[in-house]
Amino acid sequence: LRPTHRLLSCSGTVAADVKREEQSSRNVETGSEDRTPKKKFSEVQKERREQAQRTVLIHCPNKISEKKFLKYLSQHGPINSHFFYESFGLYAVVEFSQKESVTSLQNVTRTPSMETEAAIPFKSRFFNLKMKNPSSQTSEQSCIQSSNHSPPSNKKLSELLCYAESMDDQLNTLLKEFQLTEEDIKLRYLTCSLIEDLAAAYFQDCTVRPFGSSVNSFGKLGCDLDMFLDLDEIGKLNTNKTSGNFLMEFQVKNVPSERIATQKILSVIGECLDHFGPGCVGVQKILNARCPLVRFSHQASGFQCDLTTNNRIALKSSELLYIYGTLDSRVRALVFSIRCWARAHSLTSSIPGSWITNFSLTMMVIFFLQRRSPPILPTLDYLKTLADAEDKCIIEGHNCTFIHDLNRIKPSGNTETLESLLKEFFEYFGNFAFNKNSINIRQGREQNKPESSPLHIQNPFETSLNISKNVNQSQLQKFVDLARESAWILSQEDKDRPSPSSNQPWGLATLLQPSVLSSVSLAKKKRKKPASERIKNLLESIKSSSPENDTHTNGK
Ligand code: GTP
Ligand code: MG
């Protein structure tokens, strides 16, 4: 149900962010990271949230004059930025400079009168723009120029990768094509903000925050929108400021457990979205899951949304991943390529099941980068040692403390190329002792598996949990086989690489073709023992010479 977003036109502060993006990347000549100050996760969230509160979503007639549209809206105050996109109709996202402009616009907006149906009045920031006299306006319309803004097709990606100059260039190209755009990020924060308005009808002062891949720096165009209904701020204001001998508390309803409270809250919010939420369709209440949630489609933005509450640890995981993704520009390029590789070979799926999730894959890449020599990423324990009093955070008895200021984390001295890291990743996990070892990003080294699940990746905060408990042996074996075959293909290609201008798939493009790896498997099967022995020997020799077998503790 995910419609293609077609971005039509935009203006505003995009350039500044694009510049920041470029500045934070690796200097090609020196191989070192640029030292532009990086924003804290909480700063980004605060800024984006505040921006979303000044923003409105407008369903527009298909043919509209952009100039007249902006002039009309400017009556309510100056506009900071705007863009149009198509998703079952034409939509505009308009960010005003001041929040008051939104109220002013709401004050001149009416509830539609229907002939056969009845409208439930709701004063939201999601509007429908109508032409007063459509026929008189048609002649002077200037249509909005359309530019496609969805992820590239497999064909287009393959072409882009074929023409890349190096494998590093290929990985960076894939990242550039798939990463969330400025407009997509704005739309995600706006959607959360619109849902917050609805939830506020029940819980005044609540906050709806995006988490997961929408904010953790690993979001791919089209990924779902994970939302967290945060009720912690309610009633927290002024608690320390009260003076005198008394303490006031709100009268509240008590329920037997936190889980039941969560289920009750999500149940009413689910009903509310279903009955009164403009643009919210297909609402499903999944309240018996380990982490209860309400799933729905936000039709106007095209996002598949998962709303949870009492899920603060997931927000912390998002912040941790944001830090890892922002520390070194190679991290995101590698994660995006490996996620794409996994998707191309059906190792991951949008349907829940016994396969590896994107979240687990990201943890595996982080762990691998912690195991390089010298390490590219620090361990979570090290990030904890850098924390100061402000960073201290205990959630439900779990210590979630780590440093928040990225600028205080020393950059890695490791200068390996993305090409080499991709190969080493496949070799590393093609030979990993999954039967006895657990992956642990807190300590940055293998641990003995505490239980018998085929794949064990320790939850970094709830350390007794395994985030990949769902993965069965056959899915793990498929991952290992594909990793080995990919390592083998890359080692063969070294010897015989087609020139980039030959239009032949090579490097990453070859790895993303499902047929190539299955033909390797077929060839292996046909040649039976000798070929598999050859691959095994090759991998063994690579393994014995690879530095990640050394035990190192990140120099802490
Ligand atoms: P995509 O949606 O696949 O792009 O990635 P995602 O990171 O958003 O994953 P998902 O939507 O499945 O989950 C959202 C967030 O919930 C993740 O980023 C994690 O913070 C958290 N999460 C997901 N799966 C698990 C899990 O198995 N255990 C724990 N502790 N947290 C999880
Ligand atoms: Mg997600």
PDB file of C-alpha atoms and ligand atoms in Angstrom, residues 211-214 223-226 306, ligand 2:
ATOM      1  CA  PHE A 211      12.161   6.183  16.591  1.00  0.00           C
ATOM      2  CA  GLY A 212      13.745   3.249  14.731  1.00  0.00           C
ATOM      3  CA  SER A 213      15.163   3.703  11.273  1.00  0.00           C
ATOM      4  CA  SER A 214      13.309   7.000  10.648  1.00  0.00           C
ATOM      5  CA  CYS A 223      10.841   2.244   5.514  1.00  0.00           C
ATOM      6  CA  ASP A 224       8.079   2.118   8.127  1.00  0.00           C
ATOM      7  CA  LEU A 225       7.505   4.924  10.629  1.00  0.00           C
ATOM      8  CA  ASP A 226       7.952   3.750  14.226  1.00  0.00           C
ATOM      9  CA  ASP A 306       3.696   1.374  14.224  1.00  0.00           C
TER      10      ASP A 306
HETATM   11 MG    MG B   2      11.167   0.599  11.459  1.00  0.00          MG
END
